[in-house]
Amino acid sequence: MMLQEEQFIPKPAEILEVNDMTSIEKLFRLKLMDEELERSFNYMPGQFVQVSVYGVGEATISICKSKTRPGPLELLVRRVGRVTNALHRLKEGDIVGIRGPFGNWFPVDEMEGHDVLIIAGGLGIAPVRGVLQHVLDNRGKYGEVNLLYGVKGYEETLFKDEVLSPFRGESGFRSFISFEKDDEFYENLMKKYPEFVKKGVVTVLFDLADSYIDPSNSYAIVAGPPVMYKFVLKELEKRNFPADRVYVTLERRMRCGVGKCGHCIIGGASSIAYVCKDGPVFSYFDILSIRGAI
């Protein structure tokens, strides 16, 4: 009972750093003020927290960092509503409330010994960034690592230094980038690396990446806007990816974090699921039986 009650109590956390990532997204670095809670605060790639702006409300935010990396908790926040607008007005030294971590996570242990294909669109890079960091920090345990990232343009690209690092020869993974609008940076990059950069939505990258992907020995991780999922999953099906080795996050359906409010419910009478409790990470095999999940 005590544990359940504790889930509803936000723990004070200090904002240590705020960085502008794009015109509508900021990266927050935070530390729980209780030193014992800060030391014991563990999380896995794909989990999320509830962030309280006192006097305003609470928002569900995915953790965008692997615990394998030292330093404070990192949250990428897009300015889309009342709470996130209030968060964007906060600065270093301000205090927020943190509940969590909540939810399940991507099966990074099960993925060991296999190739890893990460497919992200726009803000979807945030919940899968922890997977990429975890895999790179345990590089010897995984096979080939490929990132397919779709963005509108350079200014909207999140974590530029990291996703573009393969083009500088600095990382242990391949990065394939698609861009949708006229963009001088990416058009120049495409001229230099036509085998890794292409104009269009993220699915245009499959043809470029095919020679590097072995579906029989790969796990696929997918995150992005809802409209992206069915097209990406269709491409994975065409390549015979096993449904039980394709994982998606339904993070945008998360609400209270503990399944009490009911707003995260998906499916019907015979296949109901609470995204906050049963997810937000689901295998494609699982969501095939949940009506309306995708």
CSV table of N, CA and C in Angstrom, one decimal, residues 103-261:
chain,number,residue,atom,x,y,z
A,103,GLY,N,6.5,2.4,-16.4
A,103,GLY,CA,6.4,1.7,-17.6
A,103,GLY,C,7.5,0.6,-17.8
A,104,ASN,N,7.3,-0.2,-18.9
A,104,ASN,CA,8.4,-1.2,-19.2
A,104,ASN,C,9.4,-0.5,-20.1
A,105,TRP,N,10.3,-1.3,-20.6
A,105,TRP,CA,11.4,-0.8,-21.4
A,105,TRP,C,11.7,-1.7,-22.6
A,106,PHE,N,12.6,-1.2,-23.5
A,106,PHE,CA,13.0,-1.9,-24.6
A,106,PHE,C,13.9,-3.1,-24.1
A,107,PRO,N,13.8,-4.3,-24.7
A,107,PRO,CA,14.5,-5.5,-24.2
A,107,PRO,C,16.0,-5.5,-24.6
A,108,VAL,N,16.7,-4.6,-24.0
A,108,VAL,CA,18.1,-4.4,-24.4
A,108,VAL,C,19.0,-5.7,-24.0
A,109,ASP,N,18.6,-6.4,-22.9
A,109,ASP,CA,19.3,-7.6,-22.6
A,109,ASP,C,19.0,-8.7,-23.6
A,110,GLU,N,17.7,-8.9,-23.9
A,110,GLU,CA,17.3,-9.9,-24.9
A,110,GLU,C,17.9,-9.6,-26.3
A,111,MET,N,18.2,-8.4,-26.5
A,111,MET,CA,18.8,-8.0,-27.9
A,111,MET,C,20.3,-8.3,-28.0
A,112,GLU,N,20.9,-8.6,-26.9
A,112,GLU,CA,22.4,-8.9,-27.0
A,112,GLU,C,22.6,-10.1,-27.9
A,113,GLY,N,23.7,-9.9,-28.7
A,113,GLY,CA,24.1,-11.0,-29.7
A,113,GLY,C,23.4,-10.8,-31.0
A,114,HIS,N,22.5,-9.7,-31.2
A,114,HIS,CA,21.8,-9.5,-32.4
A,114,HIS,C,22.2,-8.1,-33.0
A,115,ASP,N,21.9,-7.9,-34.2
A,115,ASP,CA,22.0,-6.6,-34.8
A,115,ASP,C,20.8,-5.7,-34.3
A,116,VAL,N,21.0,-4.4,-34.3
A,116,VAL,CA,20.0,-3.5,-33.8
A,116,VAL,C,19.7,-2.4,-34.9
A,117,LEU,N,18.4,-2.4,-35.2
A,117,LEU,CA,17.9,-1.3,-36.2
A,117,LEU,C,17.0,-0.4,-35.5
A,118,ILE,N,17.4,0.9,-35.4
A,118,ILE,CA,16.6,1.9,-34.7
A,118,ILE,C,16.0,2.8,-35.7
A,119,ILE,N,14.6,2.9,-35.7
A,119,ILE,CA,13.9,3.8,-36.7
A,119,ILE,C,13.2,4.8,-35.9
A,120,ALA,N,13.5,6.1,-36.2
A,120,ALA,CA,12.9,7.2,-35.4
A,120,ALA,C,12.5,8.3,-36.4
A,121,GLY,N,11.4,9.0,-36.0
A,121,GLY,CA,10.9,10.1,-36.8
A,121,GLY,C,10.8,11.3,-35.8
A,122,GLY,N,11.4,12.4,-36.1
A,122,GLY,CA,11.3,13.7,-35.4
A,122,GLY,C,11.6,13.5,-33.9
A,123,LEU,N,10.6,13.8,-33.1
A,123,LEU,CA,10.7,13.8,-31.6
A,123,LEU,C,10.9,12.3,-31.1
A,124,GLY,N,10.6,11.3,-32.0
A,124,GLY,CA,10.7,9.9,-31.6
A,124,GLY,C,12.1,9.5,-31.3
A,125,ILE,N,13.1,10.3,-31.6
A,125,ILE,CA,14.5,10.0,-31.3
A,125,ILE,C,14.7,10.0,-29.8
A,126,ALA,N,13.8,10.8,-29.0
A,126,ALA,CA,14.0,11.0,-27.6
A,126,ALA,C,13.9,9.6,-26.8
A,127,PRO,N,12.8,8.9,-27.0
A,127,PRO,CA,12.7,7.6,-26.2
A,127,PRO,C,13.6,6.5,-26.7
A,128,VAL,N,14.2,6.6,-27.9
A,128,VAL,CA,15.1,5.5,-28.3
A,128,VAL,C,16.6,6.0,-28.2
A,129,ARG,N,16.8,7.2,-27.8
A,129,ARG,CA,18.2,7.6,-27.6
A,129,ARG,C,18.9,6.8,-26.5
A,130,GLY,N,18.1,6.5,-25.5
A,130,GLY,CA,18.7,5.6,-24.4
A,130,GLY,C,19.1,4.2,-24.9
A,131,VAL,N,18.3,3.7,-25.9
A,131,VAL,CA,18.7,2.4,-26.4
A,131,VAL,C,20.0,2.5,-27.2
A,132,LEU,N,20.1,3.5,-28.0
A,132,LEU,CA,21.4,3.7,-28.8
A,132,LEU,C,22.5,3.9,-27.8
A,133,GLN,N,22.4,4.7,-26.8
A,133,GLN,CA,23.5,4.9,-25.8
A,133,GLN,C,23.8,3.6,-25.1
A,134,HIS,N,22.8,2.9,-24.7
A,134,HIS,CA,23.0,1.6,-24.0
A,134,HIS,C,23.8,0.6,-24.9
A,135,VAL,N,23.4,0.5,-26.1
A,135,VAL,CA,24.1,-0.4,-27.1
A,135,VAL,C,25.5,0.0,-27.3
A,136,LEU,N,25.7,1.3,-27.5
A,136,LEU,CA,27.1,1.8,-27.8
A,136,LEU,C,28.0,1.7,-26.5
A,137,ASP,N,27.4,1.8,-25.3
A,137,ASP,CA,28.2,1.6,-24.1
A,137,ASP,C,28.5,0.2,-23.8
A,138,ASN,N,27.8,-0.7,-24.5
A,138,ASN,CA,28.1,-2.2,-24.3
A,138,ASN,C,28.3,-2.7,-25.7
A,139,ARG,N,29.1,-2.1,-26.5
A,139,ARG,CA,29.3,-2.3,-27.9
A,139,ARG,C,29.6,-3.8,-28.3
A,140,GLY,N,30.4,-4.4,-27.4
A,140,GLY,CA,30.8,-5.8,-27.8
A,140,GLY,C,29.7,-6.8,-27.6
A,141,LYS,N,28.6,-6.4,-27.0
A,141,LYS,CA,27.5,-7.4,-26.8
A,141,LYS,C,26.5,-7.4,-28.0
A,142,TYR,N,26.7,-6.4,-28.9
A,142,TYR,CA,25.7,-6.3,-30.0
A,142,TYR,C,26.4,-6.4,-31.4
A,143,GLY,N,25.6,-6.7,-32.4
A,143,GLY,CA,26.1,-6.8,-33.8
A,143,GLY,C,26.1,-5.4,-34.4
A,144,GLU,N,25.7,-5.4,-35.7
A,144,GLU,CA,25.6,-4.2,-36.4
A,144,GLU,C,24.5,-3.2,-35.9
A,145,VAL,N,24.8,-2.0,-35.8
A,145,VAL,CA,23.8,-1.0,-35.3
A,145,VAL,C,23.6,0.1,-36.4
A,146,ASN,N,22.3,0.2,-36.8
A,146,ASN,CA,21.9,1.1,-37.8
A,146,ASN,C,20.8,2.0,-37.3
A,147,LEU,N,20.9,3.3,-37.5
A,147,LEU,CA,19.9,4.3,-37.1
A,147,LEU,C,19.3,4.9,-38.4
A,148,LEU,N,18.0,4.8,-38.5
A,148,LEU,CA,17.2,5.4,-39.6
A,148,LEU,C,16.4,6.6,-39.0
A,149,TYR,N,16.8,7.8,-39.3
A,149,TYR,CA,16.2,9.0,-38.6
A,149,TYR,C,15.6,9.9,-39.7
A,150,GLY,N,14.3,10.2,-39.5
A,150,GLY,CA,13.6,11.1,-40.5
A,150,GLY,C,13.3,12.4,-39.8
A,151,VAL,N,13.7,13.5,-40.4
A,151,VAL,CA,13.5,14.8,-39.9
A,151,VAL,C,12.9,15.7,-41.0
A,152,LYS,N,12.4,16.9,-40.5
A,152,LYS,CA,12.0,17.9,-41.5
A,152,LYS,C,13.1,18.6,-42.2
A,153,GLY,N,14.1,19.0,-41.3
A,153,GLY,CA,15.3,19.7,-41.8
A,153,GLY,C,16.3,19.8,-40.8
A,154,TYR,N,17.4,20.4,-41.0
A,154,TYR,CA,18.5,20.5,-40.1
A,154,TYR,C,18.1,21.2,-38.8
A,155,GLU,N,17.4,22.3,-38.9
A,155,GLU,CA,17.0,23.0,-37.7
A,155,GLU,C,16.1,22.2,-36.8
A,156,GLU,N,15.3,21.2,-37.3
A,156,GLU,CA,14.5,20.4,-36.5
A,156,GLU,C,15.1,19.1,-36.1
A,157,THR,N,16.4,18.9,-36.4
A,157,THR,CA,17.1,17.7,-36.1
A,157,THR,C,17.5,17.7,-34.6
A,158,LEU,N,17.1,16.7,-33.8
A,158,LEU,CA,17.4,16.6,-32.4
A,158,LEU,C,18.7,15.9,-32.2
A,159,PHE,N,19.5,16.2,-31.2
A,159,PHE,CA,20.7,15.6,-30.8
A,159,PHE,C,21.6,15.5,-32.1
A,160,LYS,N,21.8,16.7,-32.7
A,160,LYS,CA,22.6,16.7,-34.0
A,160,LYS,C,24.0,16.1,-33.8
A,161,ASP,N,24.7,16.5,-32.8
A,161,ASP,CA,26.1,15.9,-32.6
A,161,ASP,C,26.1,14.4,-32.6
A,162,GLU,N,25.1,13.8,-32.0
A,162,GLU,CA,25.0,12.3,-31.9
A,162,GLU,C,24.6,11.7,-33.2
A,163,VAL,N,23.5,12.1,-33.7
A,163,VAL,CA,23.0,11.4,-34.9
A,163,VAL,C,23.8,11.6,-36.2
A,164,LEU,N,24.6,12.7,-36.2
A,164,LEU,CA,25.4,13.0,-37.3
A,164,LEU,C,26.9,12.6,-37.1
A,165,SER,N,27.2,12.0,-35.9
A,165,SER,CA,28.5,11.6,-35.6
A,165,SER,C,29.1,10.6,-36.6
A,166,PRO,N,28.3,9.7,-37.1
A,166,PRO,CA,28.9,8.7,-38.1
A,166,PRO,C,29.5,9.4,-39.3
A,167,PHE,N,29.0,10.6,-39.7
A,167,PHE,CA,29.5,11.3,-40.8
A,167,PHE,C,30.8,11.9,-40.5
A,168,ARG,N,31.2,12.0,-39.3
A,168,ARG,CA,32.5,12.4,-38.9
A,168,ARG,C,33.4,11.3,-38.5
A,169,GLY,N,32.9,10.0,-38.7
A,169,GLY,CA,33.7,8.9,-38.4
A,169,GLY,C,34.0,8.7,-36.9
A,170,GLU,N,33.0,9.1,-36.1
A,170,GLU,CA,33.3,9.2,-34.6
A,170,GLU,C,32.5,8.1,-33.8
A,171,SER,N,31.7,7.3,-34.4
A,171,SER,CA,30.8,6.4,-33.6
A,171,SER,C,30.8,5.0,-34.1
A,172,GLY,N,30.2,4.1,-33.3
A,172,GLY,CA,30.1,2.7,-33.7
A,172,GLY,C,28.8,2.3,-34.3
A,173,PHE,N,28.2,3.2,-35.0
A,173,PHE,CA,26.9,2.8,-35.7
A,173,PHE,C,26.8,3.6,-37.0
A,174,ARG,N,25.9,3.1,-37.9
A,174,ARG,CA,25.7,3.8,-39.1
A,174,ARG,C,24.4,4.7,-38.9
A,175,SER,N,24.4,5.9,-39.5
A,175,SER,CA,23.3,6.8,-39.5
A,175,SER,C,22.8,7.1,-40.9
A,176,PHE,N,21.5,6.8,-41.1
A,176,PHE,CA,20.8,7.1,-42.3
A,176,PHE,C,19.8,8.3,-42.0
A,177,ILE,N,19.9,9.3,-42.8
A,177,ILE,CA,19.1,10.5,-42.5
A,177,ILE,C,18.2,10.8,-43.7
A,178,SER,N,16.9,11.0,-43.4
A,178,SER,CA,16.0,11.5,-44.5
A,178,SER,C,15.5,12.9,-44.0
A,179,PHE,N,15.3,13.8,-45.0
A,179,PHE,CA,14.8,15.1,-44.7
A,179,PHE,C,13.7,15.5,-45.7
A,180,GLU,N,12.7,16.3,-45.2
A,180,GLU,CA,11.5,16.5,-46.0
A,180,GLU,C,11.5,17.8,-46.8
A,181,LYS,N,12.1,18.8,-46.2
A,181,LYS,CA,12.0,20.1,-46.9
A,181,LYS,C,13.3,20.6,-47.5
A,182,ASP,N,13.2,21.6,-48.4
A,182,ASP,CA,14.5,22.1,-48.9
A,182,ASP,C,15.4,22.5,-47.8
A,183,ASP,N,16.6,22.0,-47.8
A,183,ASP,CA,17.5,22.2,-46.7
A,183,ASP,C,19.0,22.2,-47.2
A,184,GLU,N,19.6,23.3,-47.1
A,184,GLU,CA,21.0,23.4,-47.7
A,184,GLU,C,21.9,22.4,-47.0
A,185,PHE,N,21.9,22.3,-45.7
A,185,PHE,CA,22.8,21.4,-45.0
A,185,PHE,C,22.6,20.0,-45.5
A,186,TYR,N,21.4,19.5,-45.5
A,186,TYR,CA,21.2,18.1,-45.9
A,186,TYR,C,21.4,17.8,-47.3
A,187,GLU,N,21.1,18.8,-48.2
A,187,GLU,CA,21.3,18.6,-49.6
A,187,GLU,C,22.8,18.5,-49.9
A,188,ASN,N,23.6,19.3,-49.2
A,188,ASN,CA,25.1,19.2,-49.3
A,188,ASN,C,25.6,17.8,-48.8
A,189,LEU,N,25.0,17.4,-47.6
A,189,LEU,CA,25.4,16.1,-47.0
A,189,LEU,C,25.0,15.0,-48.0
A,190,MET,N,23.8,15.1,-48.6
A,190,MET,CA,23.4,14.1,-49.6
A,190,MET,C,24.3,14.0,-50.8
A,191,LYS,N,24.8,15.1,-51.2
A,191,LYS,CA,25.7,15.1,-52.4
A,191,LYS,C,27.0,14.3,-52.0
A,192,LYS,N,27.4,14.5,-50.7
A,192,LYS,CA,28.7,13.8,-50.3
A,192,LYS,C,28.5,12.4,-49.9
A,193,TYR,N,27.3,12.1,-49.3
A,193,TYR,CA,27.0,10.7,-48.8
A,193,TYR,C,25.6,10.2,-49.4
A,194,PRO,N,25.5,10.1,-50.7
A,194,PRO,CA,24.2,9.7,-51.3
A,194,PRO,C,23.7,8.3,-50.8
A,195,GLU,N,24.7,7.5,-50.3
A,195,GLU,CA,24.3,6.2,-49.8
A,195,GLU,C,23.7,6.2,-48.4
A,196,PHE,N,23.7,7.4,-47.8
A,196,PHE,CA,23.2,7.5,-46.4
A,196,PHE,C,22.2,8.6,-46.2
A,197,VAL,N,22.0,9.5,-47.1
A,197,VAL,CA,21.1,10.6,-46.9
A,197,VAL,C,20.2,10.7,-48.1
A,198,LYS,N,18.9,10.9,-47.9
A,198,LYS,CA,17.9,10.9,-49.0
A,198,LYS,C,16.8,11.8,-48.6
A,199,LYS,N,16.3,12.5,-49.6
A,199,LYS,CA,15.1,13.4,-49.3
A,199,LYS,C,13.8,12.6,-49.3
A,200,GLY,N,12.9,12.9,-48.4
A,200,GLY,CA,11.7,12.1,-48.3
A,200,GLY,C,11.4,11.8,-46.8
A,201,VAL,N,10.4,10.9,-46.6
A,201,VAL,CA,10.1,10.5,-45.3
A,201,VAL,C,11.0,9.3,-44.9
A,202,VAL,N,10.9,8.9,-43.6
A,202,VAL,CA,11.9,7.9,-43.1
A,202,VAL,C,11.9,6.6,-43.9
A,203,THR,N,10.8,6.2,-44.4
A,203,THR,CA,10.7,4.9,-45.1
A,203,THR,C,11.6,4.9,-46.4
A,204,VAL,N,12.0,6.0,-46.9
A,204,VAL,CA,12.8,6.0,-48.1
A,204,VAL,C,14.2,5.5,-47.8
A,205,LEU,N,14.5,5.4,-46.5
A,205,LEU,CA,15.9,5.0,-46.1
A,205,LEU,C,16.1,3.5,-46.1
A,206,PHE,N,14.9,2.8,-46.1
A,206,PHE,CA,15.1,1.3,-46.1
A,206,PHE,C,15.9,0.8,-47.3
A,207,ASP,N,15.6,1.4,-48.5
A,207,ASP,CA,16.4,0.9,-49.7
A,207,ASP,C,17.9,1.2,-49.5
A,208,LEU,N,18.2,2.3,-48.9
A,208,LEU,CA,19.6,2.6,-48.7
A,208,LEU,C,20.3,1.7,-47.7
A,209,ALA,N,19.5,1.3,-46.7
A,209,ALA,CA,20.0,0.5,-45.6
A,209,ALA,C,20.0,-1.0,-45.8
A,210,ASP,N,19.2,-1.4,-46.8
A,210,ASP,CA,18.9,-2.9,-47.0
A,210,ASP,C,20.2,-3.8,-46.9
A,211,SER,N,21.3,-3.3,-47.6
A,211,SER,CA,22.5,-4.1,-47.7
A,211,SER,C,23.2,-4.3,-46.3
A,212,TYR,N,22.8,-3.4,-45.3
A,212,TYR,CA,23.4,-3.5,-44.0
A,212,TYR,C,22.5,-4.2,-43.0
A,213,ILE,N,21.3,-4.6,-43.4
A,213,ILE,CA,20.3,-5.2,-42.5
A,213,ILE,C,20.1,-6.7,-42.7
A,214,ASP,N,20.2,-7.4,-41.7
A,214,ASP,CA,19.9,-8.9,-41.7
A,214,ASP,C,18.7,-9.2,-40.9
A,215,PRO,N,17.5,-9.2,-41.4
A,215,PRO,CA,16.3,-9.4,-40.6
A,215,PRO,C,16.3,-10.6,-39.8
A,216,SER,N,17.0,-11.7,-40.2
A,216,SER,CA,17.0,-12.9,-39.5
A,216,SER,C,17.8,-12.9,-38.2
A,217,ASN,N,18.6,-11.8,-38.0
A,217,ASN,CA,19.4,-11.7,-36.8
A,217,ASN,C,19.3,-10.3,-36.2
A,218,SER,N,18.2,-9.6,-36.4
A,218,SER,CA,18.0,-8.2,-35.9
A,218,SER,C,16.8,-8.0,-35.1
A,219,TYR,N,17.0,-7.0,-34.2
A,219,TYR,CA,15.8,-6.4,-33.5
A,219,TYR,C,15.6,-5.0,-34.1
A,220,ALA,N,14.3,-4.7,-34.3
A,220,ALA,CA,14.0,-3.4,-34.8
A,220,ALA,C,13.2,-2.6,-33.7
A,221,ILE,N,13.7,-1.3,-33.5
A,221,ILE,CA,13.1,-0.4,-32.5
A,221,ILE,C,12.5,0.7,-33.2
A,222,VAL,N,11.2,1.1,-33.0
A,222,VAL,CA,10.5,2.1,-33.7
A,222,VAL,C,9.9,3.1,-32.8
A,223,ALA,N,10.1,4.4,-33.1
A,223,ALA,CA,9.4,5.5,-32.3
A,223,ALA,C,9.3,6.7,-33.2
A,224,GLY,N,8.1,7.3,-33.1
A,224,GLY,CA,7.9,8.5,-34.0
A,224,GLY,C,6.4,8.9,-33.9
A,225,PRO,N,6.0,9.8,-34.8
A,225,PRO,CA,4.6,10.2,-34.8
A,225,PRO,C,3.7,9.1,-35.2
A,226,PRO,N,2.5,9.0,-34.7
A,226,PRO,CA,1.6,7.9,-35.0
A,226,PRO,C,1.4,7.5,-36.5
A,227,VAL,N,1.4,8.5,-37.3
A,227,VAL,CA,1.2,8.2,-38.8
A,227,VAL,C,2.4,7.4,-39.3
A,228,MET,N,3.5,7.5,-38.7
A,228,MET,CA,4.7,6.8,-39.2
A,228,MET,C,4.7,5.3,-39.0
A,229,TYR,N,4.0,4.9,-38.0
A,229,TYR,CA,4.1,3.5,-37.6
A,229,TYR,C,3.7,2.5,-38.7
A,230,LYS,N,2.5,2.7,-39.2
A,230,LYS,CA,2.0,1.7,-40.1
A,230,LYS,C,2.8,1.5,-41.4
A,231,PHE,N,3.4,2.7,-41.8
A,231,PHE,CA,4.3,2.6,-43.0
A,231,PHE,C,5.6,1.9,-42.7
A,232,VAL,N,6.2,2.2,-41.5
A,232,VAL,CA,7.5,1.6,-41.1
A,232,VAL,C,7.2,0.1,-40.9
A,233,LEU,N,6.2,-0.2,-40.2
A,233,LEU,CA,5.9,-1.6,-39.9
A,233,LEU,C,5.6,-2.4,-41.2
A,234,LYS,N,5.0,-1.8,-42.2
A,234,LYS,CA,4.8,-2.4,-43.5
A,234,LYS,C,6.2,-2.7,-44.1
A,235,GLU,N,7.1,-1.8,-44.0
A,235,GLU,CA,8.5,-2.0,-44.6
A,235,GLU,C,9.2,-3.2,-43.9
A,236,LEU,N,9.0,-3.2,-42.6
A,236,LEU,CA,9.6,-4.3,-41.8
A,236,LEU,C,9.0,-5.7,-42.2
A,237,GLU,N,7.7,-5.7,-42.3
A,237,GLU,CA,7.0,-6.9,-42.7
A,237,GLU,C,7.5,-7.4,-44.1
A,238,LYS,N,7.7,-6.4,-45.0
A,238,LYS,CA,8.1,-6.8,-46.4
A,238,LYS,C,9.5,-7.5,-46.3
A,239,ARG,N,10.3,-7.1,-45.3
A,239,ARG,CA,11.6,-7.7,-45.1
A,239,ARG,C,11.7,-8.9,-44.2
A,240,ASN,N,10.5,-9.3,-43.8
A,240,ASN,CA,10.3,-10.6,-43.0
A,240,ASN,C,10.9,-10.4,-41.6
A,241,PHE,N,10.9,-9.2,-41.0
A,241,PHE,CA,11.3,-9.1,-39.7
A,241,PHE,C,10.3,-9.9,-38.8
A,242,PRO,N,10.7,-10.8,-37.9
A,242,PRO,CA,9.7,-11.5,-37.0
A,242,PRO,C,9.0,-10.5,-36.1
A,243,ALA,N,7.7,-10.6,-36.0
A,243,ALA,CA,6.9,-9.7,-35.2
A,243,ALA,C,7.3,-9.6,-33.7
A,244,ASP,N,7.9,-10.7,-33.2
A,244,ASP,CA,8.3,-10.7,-31.8
A,244,ASP,C,9.7,-10.1,-31.6
A,245,ARG,N,10.3,-9.6,-32.7
A,245,ARG,CA,11.6,-8.9,-32.6
A,245,ARG,C,11.5,-7.4,-33.1
A,246,VAL,N,10.3,-7.0,-33.3
A,246,VAL,CA,10.0,-5.6,-33.6
A,246,VAL,C,9.3,-4.9,-32.4
A,247,TYR,N,9.9,-3.8,-31.9
A,247,TYR,CA,9.3,-3.2,-30.7
A,247,TYR,C,9.0,-1.7,-31.0
A,248,VAL,N,7.8,-1.3,-30.5
A,248,VAL,CA,7.4,0.1,-30.7
A,248,VAL,C,7.1,0.7,-29.4
A,249,THR,N,7.2,2.0,-29.3
A,249,THR,CA,6.8,2.7,-28.0
A,249,THR,C,5.5,3.5,-28.4
A,250,LEU,N,4.5,3.4,-27.5
A,250,LEU,CA,3.3,4.2,-27.7
A,250,LEU,C,3.3,5.3,-26.7
A,251,GLU,N,4.4,5.9,-26.5
A,251,GLU,CA,4.6,6.9,-25.4
A,251,GLU,C,3.6,8.1,-25.5
A,252,ARG,N,3.2,8.4,-26.7
A,252,ARG,CA,2.3,9.5,-26.9
A,252,ARG,C,0.9,9.3,-26.3
A,253,ARG,N,0.6,8.0,-26.0
A,253,ARG,CA,-0.7,7.7,-25.3
A,253,ARG,C,-0.6,7.7,-23.8
A,254,MET,N,0.6,7.9,-23.3
A,254,MET,CA,0.7,7.8,-21.8
A,254,MET,C,0.0,9.0,-21.1
A,255,ARG,N,-0.5,8.7,-19.9
A,255,ARG,CA,-1.2,9.8,-19.2
A,255,ARG,C,-0.7,9.9,-17.7
A,256,CYS,N,-1.4,9.2,-16.8
A,256,CYS,CA,-1.1,9.3,-15.4
A,256,CYS,C,0.1,8.5,-14.9
A,257,GLY,N,0.5,7.5,-15.7
A,257,GLY,CA,1.7,6.8,-15.3
A,257,GLY,C,1.4,5.5,-14.6
A,258,VAL,N,0.2,5.4,-14.0
A,258,VAL,CA,-0.1,4.2,-13.2
A,258,VAL,C,-1.4,3.5,-13.6
A,259,GLY,N,-2.0,4.0,-14.7
A,259,GLY,CA,-3.2,3.3,-15.2
A,259,GLY,C,-4.5,3.6,-14.4
A,260,LYS,N,-4.5,4.7,-13.7
A,260,LYS,CA,-5.7,5.0,-12.9
A,260,LYS,C,-6.7,5.9,-13.6
A,261,CYS,N,-6.2,6.8,-14.5
A,261,CYS,CA,-7.1,7.7,-15.1
A,261,CYS,C,-7.8,7.1,-16.3
